[in-house]
Coordinates of C-alpha atoms and ligand atoms in Angstrom, one line a residue:
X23 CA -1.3 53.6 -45.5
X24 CA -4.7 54.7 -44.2
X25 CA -3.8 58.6 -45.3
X26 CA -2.8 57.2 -48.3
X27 CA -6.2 55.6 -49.0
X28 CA -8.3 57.9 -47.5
X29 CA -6.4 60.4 -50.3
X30 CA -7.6 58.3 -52.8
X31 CA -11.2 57.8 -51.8
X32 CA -11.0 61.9 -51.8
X33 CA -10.7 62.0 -55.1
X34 CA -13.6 60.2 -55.7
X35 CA -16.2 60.5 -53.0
X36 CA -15.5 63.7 -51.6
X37 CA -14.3 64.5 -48.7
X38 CA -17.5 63.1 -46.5
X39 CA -16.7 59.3 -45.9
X40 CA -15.8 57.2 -42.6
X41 CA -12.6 55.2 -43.1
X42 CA -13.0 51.8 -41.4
X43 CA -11.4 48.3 -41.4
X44 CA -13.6 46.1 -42.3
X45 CA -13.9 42.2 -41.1
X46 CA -12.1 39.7 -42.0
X47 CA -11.6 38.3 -46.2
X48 CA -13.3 41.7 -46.7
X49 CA -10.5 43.9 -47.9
X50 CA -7.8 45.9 -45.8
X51 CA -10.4 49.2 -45.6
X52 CA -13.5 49.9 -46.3
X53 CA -16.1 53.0 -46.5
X54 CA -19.2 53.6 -46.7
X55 CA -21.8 55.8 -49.0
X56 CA -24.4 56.5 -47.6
X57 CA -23.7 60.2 -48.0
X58 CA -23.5 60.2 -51.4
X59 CA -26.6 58.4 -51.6
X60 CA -28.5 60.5 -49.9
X61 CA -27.5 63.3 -52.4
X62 CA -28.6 61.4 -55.3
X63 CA -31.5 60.3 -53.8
X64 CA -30.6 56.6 -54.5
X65 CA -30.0 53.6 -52.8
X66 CA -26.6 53.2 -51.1
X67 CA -25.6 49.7 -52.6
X68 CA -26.6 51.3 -56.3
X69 CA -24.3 53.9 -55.8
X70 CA -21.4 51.6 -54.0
X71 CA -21.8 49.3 -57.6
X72 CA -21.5 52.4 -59.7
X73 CA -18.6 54.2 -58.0
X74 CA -17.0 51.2 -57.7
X75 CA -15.4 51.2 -60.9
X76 CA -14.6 55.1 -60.7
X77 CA -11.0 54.0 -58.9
X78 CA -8.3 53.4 -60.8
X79 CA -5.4 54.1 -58.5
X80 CA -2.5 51.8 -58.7
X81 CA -3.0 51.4 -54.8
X82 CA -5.7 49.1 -55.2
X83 CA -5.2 45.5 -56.3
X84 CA -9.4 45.4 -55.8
X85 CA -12.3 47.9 -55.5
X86 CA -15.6 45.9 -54.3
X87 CA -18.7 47.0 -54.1
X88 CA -20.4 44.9 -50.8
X89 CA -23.8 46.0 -50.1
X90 CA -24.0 50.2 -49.4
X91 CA -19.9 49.9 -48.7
X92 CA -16.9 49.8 -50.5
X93 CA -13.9 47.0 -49.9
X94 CA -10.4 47.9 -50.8
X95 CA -7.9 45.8 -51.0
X96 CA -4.0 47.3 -51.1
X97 CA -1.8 46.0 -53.8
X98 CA 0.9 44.7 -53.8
X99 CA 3.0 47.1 -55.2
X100 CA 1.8 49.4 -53.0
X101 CA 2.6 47.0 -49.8
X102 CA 6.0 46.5 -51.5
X103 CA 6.9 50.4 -51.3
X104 CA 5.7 50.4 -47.7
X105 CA 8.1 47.9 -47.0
X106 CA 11.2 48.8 -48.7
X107 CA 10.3 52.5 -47.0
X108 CA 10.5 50.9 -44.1
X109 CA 13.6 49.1 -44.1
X110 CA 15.0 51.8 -45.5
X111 CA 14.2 54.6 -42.8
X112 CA 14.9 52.0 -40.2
X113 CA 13.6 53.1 -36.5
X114 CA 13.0 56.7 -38.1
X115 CA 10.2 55.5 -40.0
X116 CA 6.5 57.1 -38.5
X117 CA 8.5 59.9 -37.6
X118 CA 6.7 63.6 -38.1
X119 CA 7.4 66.6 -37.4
X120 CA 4.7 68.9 -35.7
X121 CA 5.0 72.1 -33.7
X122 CA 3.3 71.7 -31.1
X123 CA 3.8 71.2 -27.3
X124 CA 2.7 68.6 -24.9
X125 CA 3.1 68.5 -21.3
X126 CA 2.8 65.3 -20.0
X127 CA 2.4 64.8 -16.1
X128 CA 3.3 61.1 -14.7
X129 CA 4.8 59.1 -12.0
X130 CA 4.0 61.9 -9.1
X131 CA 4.6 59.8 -6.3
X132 CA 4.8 61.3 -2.7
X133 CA 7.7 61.9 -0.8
X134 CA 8.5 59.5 2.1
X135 CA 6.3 56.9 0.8
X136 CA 6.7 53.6 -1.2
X137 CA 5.4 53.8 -4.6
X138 CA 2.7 51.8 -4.9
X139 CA 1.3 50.4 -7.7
X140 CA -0.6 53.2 -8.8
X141 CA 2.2 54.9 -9.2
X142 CA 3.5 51.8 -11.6
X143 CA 0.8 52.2 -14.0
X144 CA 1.0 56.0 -14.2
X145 CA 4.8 56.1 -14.8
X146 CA 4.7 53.5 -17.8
X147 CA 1.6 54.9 -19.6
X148 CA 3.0 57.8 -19.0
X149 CA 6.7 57.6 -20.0
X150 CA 4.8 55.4 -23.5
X151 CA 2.1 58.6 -24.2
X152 CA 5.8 61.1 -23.9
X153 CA 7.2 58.9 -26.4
X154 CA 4.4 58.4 -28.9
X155 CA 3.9 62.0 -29.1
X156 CA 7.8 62.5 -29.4
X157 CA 7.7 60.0 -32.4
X158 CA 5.0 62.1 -33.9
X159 CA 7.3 65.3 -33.8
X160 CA 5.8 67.2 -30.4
X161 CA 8.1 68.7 -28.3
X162 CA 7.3 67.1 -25.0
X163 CA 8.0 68.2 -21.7
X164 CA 7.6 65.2 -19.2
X165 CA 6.8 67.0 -15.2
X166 CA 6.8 64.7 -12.3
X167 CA 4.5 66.6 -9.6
X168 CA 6.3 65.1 -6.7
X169 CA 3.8 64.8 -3.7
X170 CA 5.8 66.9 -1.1
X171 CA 4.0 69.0 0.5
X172 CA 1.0 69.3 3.1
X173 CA 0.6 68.8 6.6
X174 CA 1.8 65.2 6.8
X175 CA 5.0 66.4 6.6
X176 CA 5.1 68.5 9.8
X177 CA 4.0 65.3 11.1
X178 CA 7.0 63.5 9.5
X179 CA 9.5 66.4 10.9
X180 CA 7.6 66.3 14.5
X181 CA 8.2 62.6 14.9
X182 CA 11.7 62.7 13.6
X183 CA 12.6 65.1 16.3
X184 CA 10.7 63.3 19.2
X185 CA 11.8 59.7 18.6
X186 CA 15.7 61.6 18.0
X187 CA 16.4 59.9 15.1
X188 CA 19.3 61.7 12.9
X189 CA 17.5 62.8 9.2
X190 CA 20.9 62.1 7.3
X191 CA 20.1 58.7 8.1
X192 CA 16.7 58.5 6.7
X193 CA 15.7 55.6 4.6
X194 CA 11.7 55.2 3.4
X195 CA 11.0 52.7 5.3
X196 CA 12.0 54.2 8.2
X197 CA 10.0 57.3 7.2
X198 CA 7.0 55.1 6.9
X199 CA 7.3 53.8 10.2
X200 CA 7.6 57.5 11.6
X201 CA 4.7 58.1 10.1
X202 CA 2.8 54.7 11.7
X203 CA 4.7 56.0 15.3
X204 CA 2.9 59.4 14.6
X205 CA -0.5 57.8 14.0
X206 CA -0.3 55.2 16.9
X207 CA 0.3 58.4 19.8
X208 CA 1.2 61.5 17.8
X209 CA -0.3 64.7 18.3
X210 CA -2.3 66.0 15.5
X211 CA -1.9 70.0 16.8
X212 CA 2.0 69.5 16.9
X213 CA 2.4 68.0 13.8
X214 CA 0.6 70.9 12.0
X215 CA 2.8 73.3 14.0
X216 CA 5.7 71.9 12.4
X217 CA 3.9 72.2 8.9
X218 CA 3.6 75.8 9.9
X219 CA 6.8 76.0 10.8
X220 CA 7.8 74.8 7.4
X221 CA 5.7 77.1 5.3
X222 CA 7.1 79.8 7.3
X223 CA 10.7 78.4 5.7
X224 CA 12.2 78.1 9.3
X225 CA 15.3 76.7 9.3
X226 CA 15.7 73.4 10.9
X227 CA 12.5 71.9 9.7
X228 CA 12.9 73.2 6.4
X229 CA 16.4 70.9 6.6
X230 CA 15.1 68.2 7.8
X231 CA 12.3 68.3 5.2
X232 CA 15.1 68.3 2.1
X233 CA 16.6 65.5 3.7
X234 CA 13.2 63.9 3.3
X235 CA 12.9 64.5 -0.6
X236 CA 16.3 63.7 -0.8
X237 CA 16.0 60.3 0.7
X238 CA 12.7 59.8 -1.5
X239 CA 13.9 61.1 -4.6
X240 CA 17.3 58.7 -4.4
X241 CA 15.0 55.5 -3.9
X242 CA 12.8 56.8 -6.9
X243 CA 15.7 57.5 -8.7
X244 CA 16.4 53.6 -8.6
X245 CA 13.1 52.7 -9.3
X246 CA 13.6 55.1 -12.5
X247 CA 16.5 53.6 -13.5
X248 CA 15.5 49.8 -13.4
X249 CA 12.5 51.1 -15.7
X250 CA 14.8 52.9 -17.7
X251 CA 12.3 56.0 -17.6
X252 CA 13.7 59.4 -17.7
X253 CA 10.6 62.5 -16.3
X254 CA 12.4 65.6 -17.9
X255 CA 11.0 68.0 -14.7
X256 CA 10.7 67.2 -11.1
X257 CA 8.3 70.0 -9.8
X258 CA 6.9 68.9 -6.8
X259 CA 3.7 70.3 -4.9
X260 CA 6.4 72.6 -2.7
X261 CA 7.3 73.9 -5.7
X262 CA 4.5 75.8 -6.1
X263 CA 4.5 77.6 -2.4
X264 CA 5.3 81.4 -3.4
X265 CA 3.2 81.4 -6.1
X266 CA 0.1 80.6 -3.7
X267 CA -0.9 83.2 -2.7
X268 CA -1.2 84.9 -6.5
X269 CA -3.0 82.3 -7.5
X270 CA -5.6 82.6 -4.3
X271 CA -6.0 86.2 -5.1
X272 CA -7.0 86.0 -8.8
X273 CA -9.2 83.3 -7.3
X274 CA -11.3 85.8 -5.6
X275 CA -13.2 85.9 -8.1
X276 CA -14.7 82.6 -8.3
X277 CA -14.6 81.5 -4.6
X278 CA -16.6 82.3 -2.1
X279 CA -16.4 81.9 1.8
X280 CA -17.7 79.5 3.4
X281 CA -17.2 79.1 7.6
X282 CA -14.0 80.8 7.8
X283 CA -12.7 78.8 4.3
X284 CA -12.6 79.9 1.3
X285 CA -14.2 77.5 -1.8
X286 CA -15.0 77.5 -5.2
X287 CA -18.5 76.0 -5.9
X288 CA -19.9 74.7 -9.2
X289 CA -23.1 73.9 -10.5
X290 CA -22.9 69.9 -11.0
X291 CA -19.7 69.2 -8.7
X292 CA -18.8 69.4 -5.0
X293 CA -16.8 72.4 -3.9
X294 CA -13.2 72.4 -3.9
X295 CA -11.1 73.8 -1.0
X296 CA -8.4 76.8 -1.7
X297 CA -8.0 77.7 1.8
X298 CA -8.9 75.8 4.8
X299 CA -10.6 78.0 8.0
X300 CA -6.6 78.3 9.1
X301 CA -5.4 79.6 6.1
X302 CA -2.9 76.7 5.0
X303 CA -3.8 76.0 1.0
X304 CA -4.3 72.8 -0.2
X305 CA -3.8 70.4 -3.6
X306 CA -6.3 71.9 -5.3
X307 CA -4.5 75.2 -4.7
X308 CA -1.5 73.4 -5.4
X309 CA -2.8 72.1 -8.9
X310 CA -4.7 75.3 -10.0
X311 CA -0.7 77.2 -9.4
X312 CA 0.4 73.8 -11.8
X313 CA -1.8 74.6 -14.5
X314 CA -0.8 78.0 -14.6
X315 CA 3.3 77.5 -14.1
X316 CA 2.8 74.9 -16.8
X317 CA 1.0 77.3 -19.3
X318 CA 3.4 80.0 -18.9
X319 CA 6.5 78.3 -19.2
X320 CA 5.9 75.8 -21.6
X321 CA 3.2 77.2 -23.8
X322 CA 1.7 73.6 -24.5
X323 CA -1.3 72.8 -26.9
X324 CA -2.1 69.3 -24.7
X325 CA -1.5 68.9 -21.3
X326 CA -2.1 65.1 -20.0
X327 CA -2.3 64.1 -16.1
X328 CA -1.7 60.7 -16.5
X329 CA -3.2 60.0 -12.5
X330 CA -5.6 57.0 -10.9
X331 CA -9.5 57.3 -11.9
X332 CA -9.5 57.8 -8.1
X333 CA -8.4 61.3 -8.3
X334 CA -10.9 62.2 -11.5
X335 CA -13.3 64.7 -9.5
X336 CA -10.3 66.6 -8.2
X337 CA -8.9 66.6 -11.7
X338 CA -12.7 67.6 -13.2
X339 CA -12.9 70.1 -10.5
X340 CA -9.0 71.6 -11.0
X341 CA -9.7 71.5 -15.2
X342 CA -12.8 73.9 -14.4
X343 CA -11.8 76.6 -12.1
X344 CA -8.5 76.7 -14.7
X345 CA -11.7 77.7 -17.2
X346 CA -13.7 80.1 -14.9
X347 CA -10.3 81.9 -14.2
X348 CA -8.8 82.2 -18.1
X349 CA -6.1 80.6 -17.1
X350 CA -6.7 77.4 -19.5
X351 CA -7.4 79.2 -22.6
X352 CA -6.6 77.2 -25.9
X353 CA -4.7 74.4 -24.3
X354 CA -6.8 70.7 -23.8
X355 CA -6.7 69.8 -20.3
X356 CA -6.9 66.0 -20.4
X357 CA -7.2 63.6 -17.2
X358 CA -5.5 60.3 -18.7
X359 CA -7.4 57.7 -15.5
X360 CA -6.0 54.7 -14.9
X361 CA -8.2 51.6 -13.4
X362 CA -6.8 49.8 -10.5
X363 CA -4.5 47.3 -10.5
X364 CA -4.4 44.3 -8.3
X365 CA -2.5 40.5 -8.3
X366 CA -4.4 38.1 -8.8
X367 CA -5.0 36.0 -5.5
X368 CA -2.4 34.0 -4.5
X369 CA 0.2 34.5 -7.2
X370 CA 2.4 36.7 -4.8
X371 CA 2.6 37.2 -1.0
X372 CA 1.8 40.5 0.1
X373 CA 4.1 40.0 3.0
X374 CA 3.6 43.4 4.4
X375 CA 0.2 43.7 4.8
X376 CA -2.5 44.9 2.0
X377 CA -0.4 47.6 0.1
X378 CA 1.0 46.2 -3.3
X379 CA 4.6 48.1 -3.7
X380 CA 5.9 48.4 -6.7
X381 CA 9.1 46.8 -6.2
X382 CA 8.2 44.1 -5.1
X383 CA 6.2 43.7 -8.3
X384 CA 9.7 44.3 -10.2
X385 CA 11.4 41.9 -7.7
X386 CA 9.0 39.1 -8.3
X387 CA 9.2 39.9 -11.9
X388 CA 12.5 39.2 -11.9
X389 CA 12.4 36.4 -10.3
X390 CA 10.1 34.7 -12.9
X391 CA 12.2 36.3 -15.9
X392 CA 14.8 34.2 -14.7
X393 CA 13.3 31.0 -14.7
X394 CA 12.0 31.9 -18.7
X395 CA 15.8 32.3 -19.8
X396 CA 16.6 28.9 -21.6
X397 CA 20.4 29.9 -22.0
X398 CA 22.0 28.6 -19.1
X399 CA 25.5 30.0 -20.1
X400 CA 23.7 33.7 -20.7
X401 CA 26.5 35.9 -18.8
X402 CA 24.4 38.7 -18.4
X403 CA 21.8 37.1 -16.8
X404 CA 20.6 38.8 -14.4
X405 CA 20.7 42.0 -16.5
X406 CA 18.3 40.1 -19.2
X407 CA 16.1 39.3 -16.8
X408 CA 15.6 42.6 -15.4
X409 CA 14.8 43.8 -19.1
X410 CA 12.6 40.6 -19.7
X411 CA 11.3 41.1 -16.1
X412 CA 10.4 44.7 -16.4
X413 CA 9.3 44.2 -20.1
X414 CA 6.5 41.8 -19.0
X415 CA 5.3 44.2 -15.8
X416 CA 5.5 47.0 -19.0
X417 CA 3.7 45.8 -21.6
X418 CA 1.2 43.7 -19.4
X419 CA 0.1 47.0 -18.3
X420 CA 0.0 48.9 -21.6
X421 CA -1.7 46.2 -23.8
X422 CA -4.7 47.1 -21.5
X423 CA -6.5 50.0 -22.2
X424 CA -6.2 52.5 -19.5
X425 CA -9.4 53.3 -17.9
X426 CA -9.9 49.2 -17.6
X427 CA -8.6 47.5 -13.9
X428 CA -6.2 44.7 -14.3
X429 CA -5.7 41.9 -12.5
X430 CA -2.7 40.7 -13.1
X431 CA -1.9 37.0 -13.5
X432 CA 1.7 36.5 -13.6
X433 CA 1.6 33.1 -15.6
X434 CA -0.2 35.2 -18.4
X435 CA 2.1 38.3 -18.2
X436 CA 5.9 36.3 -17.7
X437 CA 5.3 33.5 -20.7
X438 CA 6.9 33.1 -24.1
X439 CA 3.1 32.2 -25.5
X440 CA 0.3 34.9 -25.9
X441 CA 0.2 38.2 -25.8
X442 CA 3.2 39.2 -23.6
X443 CA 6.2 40.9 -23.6
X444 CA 8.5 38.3 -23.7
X445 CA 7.0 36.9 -26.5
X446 CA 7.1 39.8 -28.6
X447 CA 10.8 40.3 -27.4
X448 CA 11.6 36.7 -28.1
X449 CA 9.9 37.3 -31.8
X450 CA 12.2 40.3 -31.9
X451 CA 15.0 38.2 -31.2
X452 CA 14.2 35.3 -33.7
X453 CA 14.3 37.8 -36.3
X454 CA 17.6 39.5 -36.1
X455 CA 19.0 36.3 -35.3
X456 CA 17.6 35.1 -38.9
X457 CA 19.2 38.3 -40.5
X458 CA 22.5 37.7 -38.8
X459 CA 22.5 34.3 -40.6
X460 CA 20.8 35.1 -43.9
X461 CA 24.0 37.4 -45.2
X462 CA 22.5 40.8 -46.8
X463 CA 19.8 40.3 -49.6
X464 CA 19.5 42.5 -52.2
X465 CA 16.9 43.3 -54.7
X466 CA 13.6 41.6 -54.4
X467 CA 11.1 42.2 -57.6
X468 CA 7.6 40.3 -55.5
X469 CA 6.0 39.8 -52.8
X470 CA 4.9 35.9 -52.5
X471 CA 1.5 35.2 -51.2
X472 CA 2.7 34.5 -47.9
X473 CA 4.7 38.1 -47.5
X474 CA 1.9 39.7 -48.2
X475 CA 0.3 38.8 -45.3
X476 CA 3.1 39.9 -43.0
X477 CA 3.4 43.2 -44.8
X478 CA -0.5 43.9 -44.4
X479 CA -0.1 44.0 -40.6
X480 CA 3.2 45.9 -40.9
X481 CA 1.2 48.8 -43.1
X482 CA -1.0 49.4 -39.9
X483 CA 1.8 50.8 -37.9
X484 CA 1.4 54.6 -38.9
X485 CA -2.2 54.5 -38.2
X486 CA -2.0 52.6 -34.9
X487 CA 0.2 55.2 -33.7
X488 CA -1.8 58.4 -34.7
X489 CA -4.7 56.4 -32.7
X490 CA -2.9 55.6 -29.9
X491 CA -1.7 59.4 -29.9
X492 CA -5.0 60.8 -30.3
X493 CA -6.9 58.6 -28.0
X494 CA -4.0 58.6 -25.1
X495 CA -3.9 55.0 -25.7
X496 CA -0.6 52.5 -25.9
X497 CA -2.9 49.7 -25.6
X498 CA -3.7 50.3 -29.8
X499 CA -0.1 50.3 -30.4
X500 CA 0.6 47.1 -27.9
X501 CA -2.1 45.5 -30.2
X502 CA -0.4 46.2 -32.9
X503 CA 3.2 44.9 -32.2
X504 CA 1.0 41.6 -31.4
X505 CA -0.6 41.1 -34.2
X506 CA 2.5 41.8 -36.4
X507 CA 4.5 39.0 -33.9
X508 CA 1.8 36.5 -34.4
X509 CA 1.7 36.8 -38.4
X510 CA 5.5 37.1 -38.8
X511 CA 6.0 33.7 -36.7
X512 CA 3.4 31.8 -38.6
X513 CA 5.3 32.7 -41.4
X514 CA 8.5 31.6 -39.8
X515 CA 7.1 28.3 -39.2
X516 CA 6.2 27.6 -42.4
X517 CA 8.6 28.8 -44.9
X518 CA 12.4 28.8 -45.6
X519 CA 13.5 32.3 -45.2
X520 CA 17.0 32.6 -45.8
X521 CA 17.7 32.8 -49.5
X522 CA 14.7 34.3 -50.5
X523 CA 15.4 38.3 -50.9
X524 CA 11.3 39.2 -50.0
X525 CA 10.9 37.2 -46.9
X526 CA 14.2 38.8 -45.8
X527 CA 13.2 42.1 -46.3
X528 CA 9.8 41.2 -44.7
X529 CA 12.2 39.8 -41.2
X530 CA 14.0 42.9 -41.2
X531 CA 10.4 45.0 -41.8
X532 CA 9.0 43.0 -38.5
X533 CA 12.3 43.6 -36.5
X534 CA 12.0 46.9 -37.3
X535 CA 8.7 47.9 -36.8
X536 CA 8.8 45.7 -33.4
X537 CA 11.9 47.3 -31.7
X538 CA 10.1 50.6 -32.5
X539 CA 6.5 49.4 -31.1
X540 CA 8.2 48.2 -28.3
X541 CA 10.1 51.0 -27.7
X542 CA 7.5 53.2 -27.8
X543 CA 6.0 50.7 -25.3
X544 CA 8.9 51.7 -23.0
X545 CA 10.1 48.1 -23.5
X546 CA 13.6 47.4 -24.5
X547 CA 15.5 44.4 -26.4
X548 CA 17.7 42.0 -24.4
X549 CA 20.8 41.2 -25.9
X550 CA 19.2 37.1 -25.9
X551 CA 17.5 35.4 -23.8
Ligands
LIG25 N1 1.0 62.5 -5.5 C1 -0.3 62.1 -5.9 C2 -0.5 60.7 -5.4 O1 0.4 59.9 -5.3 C3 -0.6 62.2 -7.3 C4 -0.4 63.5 -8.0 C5 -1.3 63.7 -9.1 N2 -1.1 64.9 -9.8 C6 -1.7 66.0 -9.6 N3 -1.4 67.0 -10.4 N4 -2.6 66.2 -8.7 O2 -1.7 60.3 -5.2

């Protein structure tokens, strides 16, 4: 709707106007003057009076001049096109079709390690970003940098060896506690042998090491699966190995040596390492070789690193050596940081120590799903609470903007009231169950009054998808699919809807619009609940 209006304001401003929403009982959008103004050298409300009356498209029910701005209310004709275009394009509607490329980087957890819940946030935003931009027509190639690589594993292989235990065997916990073994009376000079070793692609530690990823990458893969998320590429840090010492090379040129390393200074920044004084490379190395694999191969216009705030002078530093060397060129380079997240205090035992894993997040989720569903004679219940469960963990995260911390509170994230996923899956719910029952509806000349009120949230959904695309940020979308739950269930309180064709349509508009929000929101329908 907003492209459609901003066409017709065109036509009579010019092309040199701000589109805005304006507050409440003031109109759907508004814009104001002042440019105008200023070229005819009178005052902005004058001018807002005058060209006022200049509109006379049939998409306006009102054109108000309000001080030096302009209110515009959308008709209802026009809100009953949006509708019917709706229900009739189903979950294609929004769809576009665009040329370019993204590659989005997400999830990138490391290799014989837990994923925390850093690692949570990163693979929901990401997966949601991969499937906004897919919505909007971009081919999108999803890349999961898999942290497996560095010295810490030559640490891993060296206490696998000592303590005898048999890598087929190899589980992540068990990894973990290799690694605490390794840190209580390891020695630091044989692990890095063993790394060495590994570079080197020597046989038995190489071995062991795929057994490593292997074992990861299955538990992952579970993790995956639960959140029904999908990366298209796994192409971890080892990846990247033979193409190291290229990339060092062409480096040359913007590194300089420094005690028997080799760095790349900047004006405003710390250095960044591209060899230590032993020669191994490190993740910058690692992630300068990323940026050029990715540019090469995929030939993307946008490349996102969905990764924790944490990591954001790393990122600033790898983003700018990719400039100095040419090897960024036209694509944008963009650093999608995350806050923190954290429980809030006492909702859930950390039982093994400080570190929040994610499954146990998903575990607990579940857990509390299960006490939500009402339907004691569900069959699938476990199933629906994994989707509820999950759903809640999802779109708690995503209806916060990224770059904020959360805290999460589980009583306001795994609730049927509020802003939650449950309650938007629940609304979901309550409408097809009220188009299963209503029988099919036909025509429907008007909108009543109360329609229209539904149907002005619904007409936000193209807009609130190009923002959440162009600012890397579900949380506009999340915000959305809440508003448009909230106004469709005060309208189910308070009118009859079966047997009137309009407020059908408008349940079958919010159904739609919902399971697509949601889905976009990586959040999925349960059969009930
Ligand atoms: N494996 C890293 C971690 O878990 C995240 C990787 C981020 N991506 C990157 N291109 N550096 O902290």
């Amino acid at each position: 709707m907003r492209e459609k209006v901003r066409l017709e304001i065109e036509k009579v401003l010019g092309s040199n106007f701000k589109l805005e929403t304006p507050p409440e009982g003031f109109g759907d959008y508004a814009c104001g003057v002042f440019h105008l103004a200023k070229e005819r050298g009178r005052s902005p409300k004058e001018v807002a009076e005058e060209v006022s009356s200049e509109f006379f498209s049939s998409l306006f029910e009102k054109v108000e001049p309000c001080g030096g701005f302009i209110n515009f209310t959308i008709s209802k004709e026009a809100l009953k096109e949006e509708l019917l275009s709706i229900t009739e394009k189903g979950g294609e509607y929004g769809k576009k079709e665009d040329r370019r490329v993204a590659v989005i980087e997400y999830s990138s957890p490391n290799i014989a390690r837990r994923m925390g819940v850093g690692h949570l946030r990163s693979t929901i935003i990401g997966e949601s970003l991969a499937r906004i931009y897919r919505h909007l027509g971009w081919r999108v190639e999803g890349v999961n940098h898999l942290g497996d690589w560095g010295t810490q594993f030559g640490k891993l292989i060296y206490q696998i060896k000592k303590e005898g235990v048999d890598p087929s065997s190899l589980t992540i916990e068990k990894m973990e506690e290799l690694y605490v073994n390794f840190h209580k009376d390891g020695d630091e000079e044989e692990g890095r042998k063993y790394f060495s070793m590994l570079e080197k692609g020597e046989r038995e530690a190489r071995e062991i090491w795929d057994l490593c990823v292997k074992a990861s990458m299955k538990e992952f893969e579970k993790t995956y699966k639960e959140l029904e998320v999908e990366i298209d590429h796994v192409i971890g840090e080892s990846f990247y190995e033979n193409m190291l010492p290229g990339i060092v090379e062409e480096a040359r040129k913007i590194a300089t040596e420094s005690e028997g390393a080799l760095i790349v200074e900047f004006d405003d920044m710390p250095p960044a390492m591209l060899l230590k004084s032993d020669g191994s490379t490190t993740y910058f190395t690692r992630d300068l070789a990323a940026v050029k694999y990715r540019k090469e191969v995929f030939k993307p216009h946008l490349m996102l690193y969905e990764i924790g705030a944490e990591q954001s002078l790393h990122m600033r530093q790898v983003f700018r050596a990719a400039e100095m060397l040419g090897i960024k060129e036209e694509t944008e380079l963009f650093h999608v940081a995350h806050g923190m997240f954290s429980l809030k205090e006492g909702k859930m035992s950390t039982r093994k120590g400080r570190v929040v894993h994610l499954r146990d997040v998903l575990e607990e989720a579940k857990r509390r799903a299960l006490l939500l569903i009402k339907d004691e004679s569900l069959k699938e219940k476990e199933e629906v609470a994994r989707i509820v469960g999950t759903g809640a963990v999802k779109y708690g995260n995503l209806k916060v903007h990224h770059k904020r911390n959360i805290v999460f509170d589980w009583d306001e994230v795994i609730t049927l009231k509020g802003d939650s996923g449950p309650y938007l899956q629940y609304t979901a719910l309550r409408c097809k169950s009220v188009l299963s029952k209503g029988g099919s509806y036909g025509e429907f000349d008007d909108l009543n009054e109360e329609d229209l009120s539904v149907v002005r949230e619904m007409m936000r959904f193209k807009e609130c998808l190009q923002d959440a695309a162009e600012n890397f940020s579900p949380n506009i979308l999340a915000a959305f699919a809440y508003r448009l739950a909230r106004s469709y269930n005060l309208f189910y309180e308070n009118y009859k809807i079966t047997g009137n064709n309009g407020r059908m349509a408008v349940t079958e508009g919010t159904f739609i619009l919902l399971q697509t929000a949601l889905h976009l929101l990586t959040v999925s329908l349960p059969p009930k609940m």
